[in-house]
Each structure stands twice: as structure tokens, then as C-alpha cells.
């Protein structure tokens, strides 16, 4: 549905997705409002008139696309911590707070893309050679995928996608793309940096408290009709006074540290980029040069680094053995940063008192994935970055990236992961070149 001008202006102001209002009819010719961000010109520009855009989204709810929502609105967010502005597309064609990340939500993109004459294919059928994604990929110029339901863009698939120019991650974390293959082919990879970082940090805090306080088993006693206080509390502690450390203190990691500060815990971190001294002082942070020295002193460890060749398999038997006995590990970053079976072993032996997170490999996780049944876990499907609040931001950011691409305007530097045959923007800051999609070939083949 295309909006009238009045409705459009109201929606833009109300949700803060534009700093200034630009008339819709001018949106492809006017200069964009200044942003508090540095812009770079992406190397791949649009040369043909219409494009084929293939978008892979997760399935609708089992009871069908929602007819209503528990709340009537979501809060308006104007900018992120540090001043980065929220996505600022010229327009949006969705209602913030509605389900956008499932196939019927279509990220709110269909009116815009079809209005420009582009072909827009949306599917959740992503794995296996006969999958809709694999068939449609053959002549796709743009692929959009969410990390929650990743369309694995392996080297083999990239080689077969001869028209592919742009891979957009609707969210954060582009490890489902073979970044080395994208670098080699000159494909631009962009994501909506910061769109769900705060969402994830909230989930991390929730999971730390859930594990340490033994919330989930206690809840289950209530549902089962019990009043088993001793059963609930025999594994329940306070986090007050504990030492909590994060592996990586980027947008999510730092937000976790800030949120935990009022719990009177000791805060530690490691990162390849050290934080400003003023931030370290404000939060009382202890910096560690390596993950190993961090985990040795922590009662709780949270992982907030991207998956790339340096972090793949980082939490293996060796690193887990360096943790304090009875430590808790929370991983909302990427499943493959942890060795799947080493985590199970550490829980079974008591080396870990609990493990929680929302990231798995592959995704969706098969029904017999051992993390579903290992002891003392608090796993969810990959949802932390796909709250309705987050969806509004990454749908708007995806639209912003598309608008830039089609009108040959620069994509924000902080949205870029790969561009011009190299890591760029946020990718150059947080990733190393190479491929961390090992195993995705099997997942993509449906094995
Ligand atoms: N579960 C979800 O829904 C969800 C949502 C968003 C992001 N994520 C994951 O979280 C990651 C981080 O997101 P962010 O917004 O904080 O990104 P960010 O780019 O702001 O921060 C990443 C940080 O990781 C650090 N880092 C990279 N490699 C490292 C290494 N080997 N050792 C130590 N530090 C290292 C970087 O220096 C950077 O500070 C994403 O890449 C993604 O994988 C998950």
C-alpha cells in the first residue's frame, strides 16, 4: 500500500526513521538529509533497469500471520548510543511493531520494489538443491536474508549466482555469506549495523539472570503444579559480587556491560580494539588481552564477537577447561564460536553450570541437535535480534540500503561489510578476511 503524503510524513516523524521529511515524489532526485554518519560510495552500482530481488525470511506463525498484537505501539528510538542515527529510508510501507521478518511480513518491501518495477521473490524454502532460494538465486541481483533463518551463501552458490551484486543482511552478522567468495567476486555485503544490538544485549542480561537464578527449572515446577522450593534453589545464586566478562565489547558487548553495571558485579572484557580509557573508568572495566585470561577469572562469560576465521571454534575443550568450575556461558553471537560437543561435555561434567544463547549451527537446528537436550541449558531459537521492535529498525535499514543502491547513492559506511573487493566499514573493523561458512555447504544441500 502506497501512503499519501500526510500519512507518510506522520509516519516518518513518529517513528524517527528519517531525520527530515523528504517529499515522496522527490525521493529519488533530492539529496538526502545530512546524517551524523560518514558516507562512502559503494563500488557496485545499478546498471540495468529492473532487478530481481530474492528475500529469504522465516516462516509465518503456525496459526497464521497475526491479526492483532499485544501492544498498540513501540517506543520511538531517535538514535543509538554514541550518536549513530537510526535507519533513514525515504519512506516506509509498514507499521512499526508488526511482524515483518516472516514471509507474509516481507520486510514491508513489496510496494516499494514492485512500484519501481523490480521482481520481488520472498521465500522461507532455503536449503537443498531444489529449494526455491537455490532456484531463484540463479538470476538474482540482490539477496536479502536474516541471520535468524540464514540463506547460506556458500562459495558454490555465489559461483552459481552470476548476476549477484548485493547481499543484504536484514539484521547484524553476515557470516552466513562466504565473505572471501564475496570479496573475490566483488559482491557488496551490507547489514543494518546497530539495528538489533540493544535487543540482543537485553536478551543476554535476561539469560544470565535466568541461568544464575535457576529461573527456567523453577518456572517448570510451577507449570507442573509443584511447590518445590528446595528443588528450585539448589542451583540458584545471586549475580551480585560475581565477575562477568564479555568476549568482545562492540555495540552489543558494551551495551551488556552497561546494563550489568547496576547489579554490582565486577566487569571484565577482551576485544581486539580496546575501549576508551574514559569508558573503562566509568564502568570499572578490567581489560584482558586474550579470551583465555578473561575466562580464567570469570563466573559468567558472554560472547559478543562476530563469527570469522579467528573466532570460529574459539570455545573448544581447551578454552572451556580454563574457565572456573561452575561458570556460566551465554552465547548470542554465533553457534559456531563454540564447539557443539565440547559445550555438551562441559555441562555434563559440571565444568559449566549453565549455557544459554539463541544461536546454533546450522539454522534451523535439526530436532536432534544436542543443545536441545543437554543439561542446564536455557536455549531459545535465534530470536534475540528479531523482536518486533528490532524488526522495524532492520526493515527500515534494509529499505535504506536498497534505496541507496538503486539510486546510486552511497550506502552508509557503517552498514558495509564487504565492498570493492575487500572488507569495508563495519566489516573492516570487526571481521578478518576468509571464510567462516564451513559446514554451510552441507546445510545448504539440506544434509
Ligand atoms: N543473536 C542475535 O540475534 C544477534 C543479533 C545481532 C548480532 N549478533 C552477533 O553479535 C555480533 C556482534 O554484534 P555487534 O553489533 O556488537 O557488532 P560490533 O561490530 O559492534 O562489535 C563486534 C566486536 O567484536 C570484536 N571482535 C571481533 N573479533 C574479535 C576477536 N577475535 N576477539 C575479540 N574481539 C573481537 C570487534 O573488535 C568489535 O568490537 C554480530 O557480528 C553477530 O554475529 C547476534
Coordinates of C-alpha atoms and ligand atoms in Angstrom, one line a residue:
X1 CA 0.0 0.0 0.0
X2 CA 1.5 3.3 -1.0
X3 CA 0.9 6.0 1.6
X4 CA -0.5 9.5 1.0
X5 CA 1.9 12.4 1.7
X6 CA 0.3 13.3 5.0
X7 CA 0.3 9.8 6.3
X8 CA 3.9 9.3 5.1
X9 CA 5.2 12.4 6.8
X10 CA 3.4 11.5 10.0
X11 CA 4.9 8.0 10.0
X12 CA 8.4 9.3 9.3
X13 CA 8.3 11.8 12.1
X14 CA 6.5 9.4 14.5
X15 CA 9.0 6.6 14.2
X16 CA 12.1 8.6 13.7
X17 CA 13.3 6.7 10.7
X18 CA 14.0 10.0 8.9
X19 CA 15.7 13.0 10.4
X20 CA 13.9 15.3 8.0
X21 CA 10.9 14.7 5.8
X22 CA 11.5 14.4 2.1
X23 CA 8.6 14.5 -0.3
X24 CA 8.0 11.0 -1.6
X25 CA 7.7 12.2 -5.3
X26 CA 11.2 13.8 -4.9
X27 CA 12.8 10.9 -3.1
X28 CA 14.9 9.6 -6.0
X29 CA 16.2 13.0 -7.1
X30 CA 16.7 15.1 -4.0
X31 CA 19.9 15.0 -2.0
X32 CA 19.4 13.1 1.3
X33 CA 19.3 14.9 4.6
X34 CA 22.6 15.2 6.2
X35 CA 23.4 12.3 8.6
X36 CA 25.7 12.2 11.5
X37 CA 27.5 9.4 9.7
X38 CA 30.3 9.2 7.2
X39 CA 29.2 8.0 3.8
X40 CA 31.2 6.2 1.2
X41 CA 30.3 5.3 -2.4
X42 CA 29.8 1.6 -2.8
X43 CA 31.7 0.2 -5.8
X44 CA 28.9 -1.7 -7.4
X45 CA 26.2 0.4 -8.9
X46 CA 23.0 -0.4 -10.6
X47 CA 23.3 -0.7 -14.3
X48 CA 20.1 -2.4 -15.5
X49 CA 16.6 -1.0 -15.3
X50 CA 15.0 -3.6 -13.1
X51 CA 16.4 -6.1 -10.7
X52 CA 15.4 -9.4 -9.3
X53 CA 15.5 -9.4 -5.5
X54 CA 15.3 -12.6 -3.6
X55 CA 14.4 -12.4 0.0
X56 CA 14.6 -15.3 2.4
X57 CA 12.6 -15.0 5.6
X58 CA 11.4 -17.2 8.4
X59 CA 8.1 -19.0 8.3
X60 CA 4.9 -17.4 9.5
X61 CA 3.5 -18.4 12.9
X62 CA 1.9 -21.8 12.9
X63 CA -1.5 -20.2 13.5
X64 CA -1.1 -17.9 10.6
X65 CA 0.0 -14.3 10.2
X66 CA -1.1 -12.3 13.3
X67 CA -4.4 -10.5 13.1
X68 CA -3.5 -8.3 16.1
X69 CA -0.7 -7.6 18.5
X70 CA -0.4 -7.4 22.3
X71 CA 0.7 -3.7 22.2
X72 CA -0.5 -0.8 20.1
X73 CA 2.8 0.8 19.6
X74 CA 6.6 0.5 20.0
X75 CA 8.7 3.3 21.6
X76 CA 10.3 5.8 19.2
X77 CA 14.1 5.5 19.1
X78 CA 15.8 8.6 17.7
X79 CA 19.4 7.4 17.7
X80 CA 21.7 4.8 19.1
X81 CA 24.2 5.2 21.9
X82 CA 27.2 7.1 20.6
X83 CA 25.1 9.1 18.1
X84 CA 24.6 6.8 15.1
X85 CA 21.3 7.6 13.6
X86 CA 18.6 5.0 13.2
X87 CA 17.8 3.9 9.6
X88 CA 16.6 6.8 7.5
X89 CA 14.9 5.5 4.3
X90 CA 13.0 8.0 2.3
X91 CA 9.8 6.1 3.2
X92 CA 8.4 3.0 4.8
X93 CA 5.4 0.9 3.8
X94 CA 4.9 -1.0 7.0
X95 CA 3.6 -0.3 10.5
X96 CA 6.4 -0.4 13.1
X97 CA 5.5 -3.1 15.7
X98 CA 4.0 -5.5 13.1
X99 CA 5.6 -8.8 12.2
X100 CA 7.9 -8.1 9.3
X101 CA 10.5 -10.8 9.4
X102 CA 8.3 -13.7 8.4
X103 CA 7.3 -14.5 4.8
X104 CA 4.0 -12.6 4.9
X105 CA 5.6 -9.6 6.5
X106 CA 8.0 -9.3 3.5
X107 CA 10.0 -6.7 5.5
X108 CA 7.4 -4.3 4.2
X109 CA 9.3 -4.1 0.9
X110 CA 6.9 -5.3 -1.8
X111 CA 5.1 -2.0 -2.6
X112 CA 8.4 -0.2 -2.9
X113 CA 10.2 -2.8 -5.0
X114 CA 7.3 -3.6 -7.3
X115 CA 6.5 0.1 -7.6
X116 CA 9.9 0.5 -9.2
X117 CA 9.3 -2.5 -11.5
X118 CA 11.6 -4.9 -9.8
X119 CA 10.8 -8.6 -9.3
X120 CA 10.5 -9.5 -5.6
X121 CA 10.6 -13.1 -4.6
X122 CA 10.0 -14.0 -0.9
X123 CA 10.5 -17.5 0.4
X124 CA 11.4 -19.5 3.5
X125 CA 12.4 -22.5 1.4
X126 CA 16.2 -22.1 1.6
X127 CA 18.0 -25.4 1.9
X128 CA 18.7 -28.1 -0.6
X129 CA 19.3 -28.0 -4.4
X130 CA 15.6 -28.0 -5.2
X131 CA 14.8 -25.2 -2.8
X132 CA 13.1 -22.1 -4.0
X133 CA 16.0 -20.0 -2.9
X134 CA 18.5 -22.0 -4.9
X135 CA 16.4 -21.9 -8.0
X136 CA 15.6 -18.2 -7.8
X137 CA 19.3 -17.4 -6.9
X138 CA 20.4 -18.2 -10.4
X139 CA 19.4 -14.9 -11.9
X140 CA 19.1 -12.8 -8.7
X141 CA 20.9 -9.5 -8.5
X142 CA 20.1 -8.9 -4.8
X143 CA 19.7 -11.4 -2.0
X144 CA 18.2 -10.3 1.4
X145 CA 18.4 -12.7 4.3
X146 CA 18.1 -12.6 8.1
X147 CA 20.6 -14.3 10.4
X148 CA 17.7 -16.0 12.2
X149 CA 16.8 -18.0 9.1
X150 CA 20.0 -17.7 7.2
X151 CA 20.2 -18.2 3.4
X152 CA 23.7 -19.7 3.3
X153 CA 25.6 -18.0 0.5
X154 CA 28.4 -20.5 0.1
X155 CA 31.2 -20.2 -2.4
X156 CA 29.4 -22.8 -4.6
X157 CA 26.1 -20.8 -4.5
X158 CA 27.9 -17.5 -5.1
X159 CA 29.6 -19.0 -8.1
X160 CA 26.2 -20.1 -9.5
X161 CA 24.7 -16.7 -8.8
X162 CA 26.3 -15.0 -11.8
X163 CA 24.1 -11.8 -11.6
X164 CA 24.5 -11.3 -7.8
X165 CA 25.8 -7.8 -6.9
X166 CA 24.5 -7.2 -3.4
X167 CA 23.8 -9.4 -0.4
X168 CA 21.9 -7.6 2.4
X169 CA 21.7 -8.9 5.9
X170 CA 18.4 -7.7 7.5
X171 CA 19.9 -7.6 10.9
X172 CA 23.6 -8.0 12.0
X173 CA 26.1 -10.7 11.3
X174 CA 26.9 -11.7 7.8
X175 CA 28.8 -14.9 8.4
X176 CA 26.2 -16.9 6.5
X177 CA 27.8 -15.3 3.4
X178 CA 31.2 -16.7 2.4
X179 CA 32.8 -13.3 2.7
X180 CA 36.0 -14.4 1.0
X181 CA 34.0 -15.5 -2.0
X182 CA 32.1 -12.2 -1.9
X183 CA 35.4 -10.3 -1.8
X184 CA 36.8 -12.3 -4.7
X185 CA 33.6 -11.7 -6.8
X186 CA 33.3 -8.0 -5.9
X187 CA 29.9 -8.5 -4.4
X188 CA 28.8 -5.9 -1.8
X189 CA 27.7 -7.3 1.5
X190 CA 25.8 -4.9 3.8
X191 CA 24.0 -5.2 7.1
X192 CA 21.9 -2.9 9.3
X193 CA 24.5 -2.2 11.9
X194 CA 23.1 -1.4 15.4
X195 CA 19.6 -2.3 14.4
X196 CA 19.2 -5.0 17.0
X197 CA 22.4 -4.7 19.1
X198 CA 20.4 -3.3 22.1
X199 CA 17.8 -6.0 21.6
X200 CA 20.4 -8.7 21.9
X201 CA 22.0 -7.1 24.9
X202 CA 18.7 -7.2 26.7
X203 CA 18.4 -10.9 25.9
X204 CA 21.9 -11.5 27.2
X205 CA 21.1 -9.9 30.6
X206 CA 17.9 -12.0 30.7
X207 CA 19.8 -15.2 30.0
X208 CA 22.5 -14.5 32.6
X209 CA 19.9 -13.9 35.3
X210 CA 17.8 -16.9 34.1
X211 CA 20.8 -19.3 34.4
X212 CA 22.3 -18.0 37.6
X213 CA 19.0 -17.7 39.4
X214 CA 17.8 -21.0 38.0
X215 CA 14.6 -19.4 36.6
X216 CA 13.6 -21.9 33.9
X217 CA 13.5 -25.1 36.1
X218 CA 11.7 -23.1 38.8
X219 CA 9.1 -22.0 36.2
X220 CA 8.7 -25.6 35.1
X221 CA 7.9 -26.6 38.7
X222 CA 5.1 -24.1 38.8
X223 CA 3.7 -25.3 35.5
X224 CA 3.9 -28.9 36.8
X225 CA 1.8 -27.9 39.8
X226 CA 4.6 -28.2 42.3
X227 CA 5.9 -26.0 45.2
X228 CA 9.3 -27.5 45.3
X229 CA 11.4 -24.7 46.8
X230 CA 14.4 -26.8 47.6
X231 CA 14.5 -28.3 44.1
X232 CA 14.4 -24.8 42.7
X233 CA 17.0 -23.2 44.9
X234 CA 19.6 -26.0 45.0
X235 CA 21.2 -24.4 41.9
X236 CA 20.1 -20.7 42.5
X237 CA 22.6 -17.9 43.2
X238 CA 22.7 -14.1 43.1
X239 CA 24.9 -12.4 40.5
X240 CA 25.8 -9.7 42.9
X241 CA 29.6 -9.8 43.5
X242 CA 30.2 -12.2 40.6
X243 CA 32.8 -11.5 37.9
X244 CA 31.2 -11.1 34.5
X245 CA 33.2 -10.9 31.3
X246 CA 32.5 -10.3 27.7
X247 CA 34.4 -11.6 24.7
X248 CA 34.1 -8.5 22.5
X249 CA 32.9 -5.2 23.6
X250 CA 31.5 -3.8 20.4
X251 CA 27.9 -2.4 20.2
X252 CA 26.4 -5.5 21.9
X253 CA 29.2 -6.3 24.3
X254 CA 29.4 -2.7 25.6
X255 CA 25.6 -2.5 26.0
X256 CA 25.7 -5.7 28.1
X257 CA 28.4 -4.2 30.3
X258 CA 26.4 -1.0 30.8
X259 CA 23.2 -2.9 31.6
X260 CA 25.0 -5.1 34.1
X261 CA 26.8 -2.3 36.0
X262 CA 23.9 -1.6 38.4
X263 CA 24.0 -5.3 39.5
X264 CA 27.2 -4.6 41.4
X265 CA 29.2 -7.2 39.6
X266 CA 32.9 -7.0 38.5
X267 CA 33.1 -6.3 34.8
X268 CA 35.8 -7.7 32.5
X269 CA 36.3 -7.7 28.8
X270 CA 38.6 -8.6 25.9
X271 CA 38.4 -7.2 22.4
X272 CA 40.8 -6.6 19.6
X273 CA 40.1 -2.9 19.9
X274 CA 40.5 -1.6 23.4
X275 CA 37.7 0.8 24.6
X276 CA 38.4 4.4 25.5
X277 CA 40.0 4.8 28.9
X278 CA 37.1 7.0 30.0
X279 CA 34.6 4.1 29.3
X280 CA 36.9 1.7 31.2
X281 CA 37.0 4.1 34.1
X282 CA 33.2 4.8 34.1
X283 CA 32.3 1.1 34.2
X284 CA 35.3 0.0 36.2
X285 CA 36.3 -2.5 33.4
X286 CA 39.2 -4.8 33.5
X287 CA 40.7 -5.4 30.1
X288 CA 42.2 -8.8 29.1
X289 CA 44.5 -9.2 26.1
X290 CA 43.2 -12.7 25.4
X291 CA 39.9 -14.7 25.8
X292 CA 41.9 -17.2 27.9
X293 CA 43.0 -14.8 30.6
X294 CA 39.4 -13.4 30.7
X295 CA 37.7 -16.8 31.2
X296 CA 40.1 -17.9 33.9
X297 CA 38.7 -15.2 36.3
X298 CA 35.0 -15.0 35.3
X299 CA 31.9 -16.6 36.9
X300 CA 29.9 -15.6 33.9
X301 CA 31.1 -15.2 30.3
X302 CA 29.1 -13.7 27.5
X303 CA 30.2 -14.0 23.8
X304 CA 29.6 -11.0 21.6
X305 CA 32.1 -11.3 18.8
X306 CA 31.2 -11.9 15.1
X307 CA 31.9 -15.3 13.6
X308 CA 35.0 -15.1 11.4
X309 CA 38.1 -17.2 11.0
X310 CA 39.6 -16.0 14.3
X311 CA 36.5 -16.8 16.4
X312 CA 35.3 -20.0 14.8
X313 CA 35.6 -22.8 17.3
X314 CA 37.1 -20.5 19.9
X315 CA 35.3 -22.1 22.8
X316 CA 36.6 -25.6 22.5
X317 CA 37.6 -28.2 25.1
X318 CA 40.8 -26.3 25.8
X319 CA 39.2 -22.9 26.5
X320 CA 36.3 -24.4 28.4
X321 CA 38.8 -26.2 30.7
X322 CA 40.3 -22.8 31.5
X323 CA 37.0 -21.5 32.9
X324 CA 36.2 -21.6 36.6
X325 CA 34.4 -24.8 37.5
X326 CA 30.7 -23.9 37.6
X327 CA 30.9 -20.9 35.3
X328 CA 28.0 -19.9 33.1
X329 CA 28.4 -19.2 29.4
X330 CA 26.0 -17.1 27.4
X331 CA 26.4 -17.1 23.6
X332 CA 24.1 -14.9 21.5
X333 CA 26.8 -14.2 18.9
X334 CA 27.1 -17.3 16.7
X335 CA 26.7 -21.0 17.3
X336 CA 30.0 -21.9 15.6
X337 CA 32.1 -19.8 18.0
X338 CA 31.5 -22.7 20.4
X339 CA 32.4 -26.3 19.7
X340 CA 29.0 -28.0 19.9
X341 CA 30.1 -31.2 21.6
X342 CA 32.6 -29.6 23.9
X343 CA 29.8 -27.5 25.4
X344 CA 27.7 -30.6 26.0
X345 CA 30.7 -32.3 27.7
X346 CA 31.3 -29.3 29.9
X347 CA 27.7 -29.2 31.1
X348 CA 27.6 -33.0 31.7
X349 CA 30.9 -32.9 33.7
X350 CA 29.8 -29.8 35.7
X351 CA 32.7 -27.7 34.3
X352 CA 29.9 -25.3 33.1
X353 CA 26.9 -24.8 35.5
X354 CA 24.8 -23.5 32.6
X355 CA 24.8 -22.5 29.0
X356 CA 22.3 -20.2 27.2
X357 CA 22.0 -18.5 23.9
X358 CA 20.0 -18.3 20.8
X359 CA 22.5 -19.1 18.1
X360 CA 23.0 -22.6 16.6
X361 CA 24.6 -24.2 13.7
X362 CA 23.1 -25.0 11.3
X363 CA 19.9 -22.9 11.5
X364 CA 17.2 -24.0 11.8
X365 CA 18.7 -26.5 14.2
X366 CA 17.7 -30.1 13.5
X367 CA 15.3 -31.8 16.0
X368 CA 18.2 -34.0 17.3
X369 CA 20.7 -31.1 17.9
X370 CA 22.3 -32.0 21.3
X371 CA 21.8 -28.4 22.6
X372 CA 18.1 -29.1 22.8
X373 CA 18.6 -31.8 25.4
X374 CA 21.9 -31.1 27.2
X375 CA 21.6 -30.4 30.9
X376 CA 21.2 -26.9 32.5
X377 CA 20.7 -25.0 29.3
X378 CA 18.5 -22.0 28.6
X379 CA 18.4 -22.0 24.8
X380 CA 15.9 -20.2 22.6
X381 CA 15.7 -20.3 18.8
X382 CA 17.5 -17.4 17.2
X383 CA 15.2 -14.6 18.3
X384 CA 17.1 -12.1 20.4
X385 CA 17.6 -9.7 17.5
X386 CA 14.2 -10.2 15.9
X387 CA 11.8 -8.6 18.5
X388 CA 9.1 -6.6 16.8
X389 CA 11.0 -3.5 17.9
X390 CA 14.1 -4.7 16.2
X391 CA 12.3 -5.8 13.1
X392 CA 11.0 -2.2 12.5
X393 CA 14.6 -0.9 12.5
X394 CA 16.2 -3.6 10.3
X395 CA 13.3 -3.5 7.9
X396 CA 13.8 0.3 7.6
X397 CA 17.5 -0.2 7.3
X398 CA 17.1 -2.8 4.5
X399 CA 14.9 -0.3 2.7
X400 CA 17.5 2.4 3.2
X401 CA 20.3 0.2 1.7
X402 CA 18.1 -0.7 -1.3
X403 CA 17.2 3.0 -1.9
X404 CA 20.9 3.9 -1.9
X405 CA 21.8 1.0 -4.2
X406 CA 19.1 1.7 -6.8
X407 CA 19.7 5.4 -6.9
X408 CA 23.5 5.1 -6.8
X409 CA 23.8 6.9 -3.5
X410 CA 26.4 5.8 -1.1
X411 CA 25.5 3.1 1.4
X412 CA 26.5 4.2 4.9
X413 CA 30.0 3.1 5.7
X414 CA 28.9 1.5 9.0
X415 CA 26.5 -0.7 7.1
X416 CA 29.2 -2.1 4.8
X417 CA 30.9 -5.5 5.5
X418 CA 32.4 -6.2 2.1
X419 CA 32.7 -3.7 -0.7
X420 CA 35.0 -3.1 -3.6
X421 CA 36.7 -6.5 -3.2
X422 CA 37.7 -6.1 0.4
X423 CA 36.3 -5.9 3.9
X424 CA 34.9 -2.4 4.4
X425 CA 33.2 -0.3 7.0
X426 CA 31.9 -2.3 10.0
X427 CA 33.4 -5.4 8.3
X428 CA 36.9 -4.0 8.3
X429 CA 36.6 -3.2 12.0
X430 CA 35.1 -6.4 13.2
X431 CA 35.9 -9.2 10.8
X432 CA 39.1 -10.8 9.3
X433 CA 39.1 -11.9 5.6
X434 CA 38.5 -15.6 4.9
X435 CA 35.6 -17.9 5.1
X436 CA 33.7 -19.0 8.3
X437 CA 30.9 -20.7 6.5
X438 CA 32.5 -24.2 6.7
X439 CA 29.7 -26.7 7.1
X440 CA 27.2 -24.4 5.4
X441 CA 27.6 -26.3 2.2
X442 CA 26.1 -29.3 3.9
X443 CA 23.3 -27.2 5.4
X444 CA 22.7 -25.6 2.1
X445 CA 22.4 -29.0 0.5
X446 CA 19.8 -29.9 3.1
X447 CA 22.1 -32.5 4.9
Ligands
LIG1 N1 21.6 -13.3 18.3 C1 21.2 -12.3 17.5 O1 20.1 -12.1 17.2 C2 22.3 -11.3 17.1 C3 21.9 -10.0 16.6 C4 22.9 -9.1 16.3 C5 24.3 -9.5 16.3 N2 24.6 -10.8 16.7 C6 26.0 -11.2 16.7 O2 26.8 -10.4 17.5 C7 27.9 -9.9 16.8 C8 28.4 -8.6 17.4 O3 27.4 -7.6 17.1 P1 27.8 -6.1 17.4 O4 26.6 -5.3 17.0 O5 28.2 -5.9 18.8 O6 29.0 -5.9 16.4 P2 30.2 -4.8 16.5 O7 30.8 -4.8 15.2 O8 29.7 -3.5 17.1 O9 31.1 -5.5 17.6 C9 31.9 -6.6 17.4 C10 33.1 -6.5 18.3 O10 33.8 -7.8 18.2 C11 35.2 -7.5 18.3 N3 35.9 -8.7 17.8 C12 36.0 -9.2 16.6 N4 36.8 -10.2 16.6 C13 37.3 -10.4 17.8 C14 38.2 -11.3 18.4 N5 38.7 -12.3 17.7 N6 38.4 -11.2 19.7 C15 37.9 -10.2 20.5 N7 37.0 -9.3 19.9 C16 36.7 -9.4 18.6 C17 35.4 -6.3 17.4 O11 36.6 -5.6 17.7 C18 34.1 -5.5 17.8 O12 34.4 -4.6 18.9 C19 27.5 -9.9 15.3 O13 28.5 -10.0 14.4 C20 26.6 -11.1 15.3 O14 27.4 -12.3 15.0 C21 23.6 -11.7 17.1

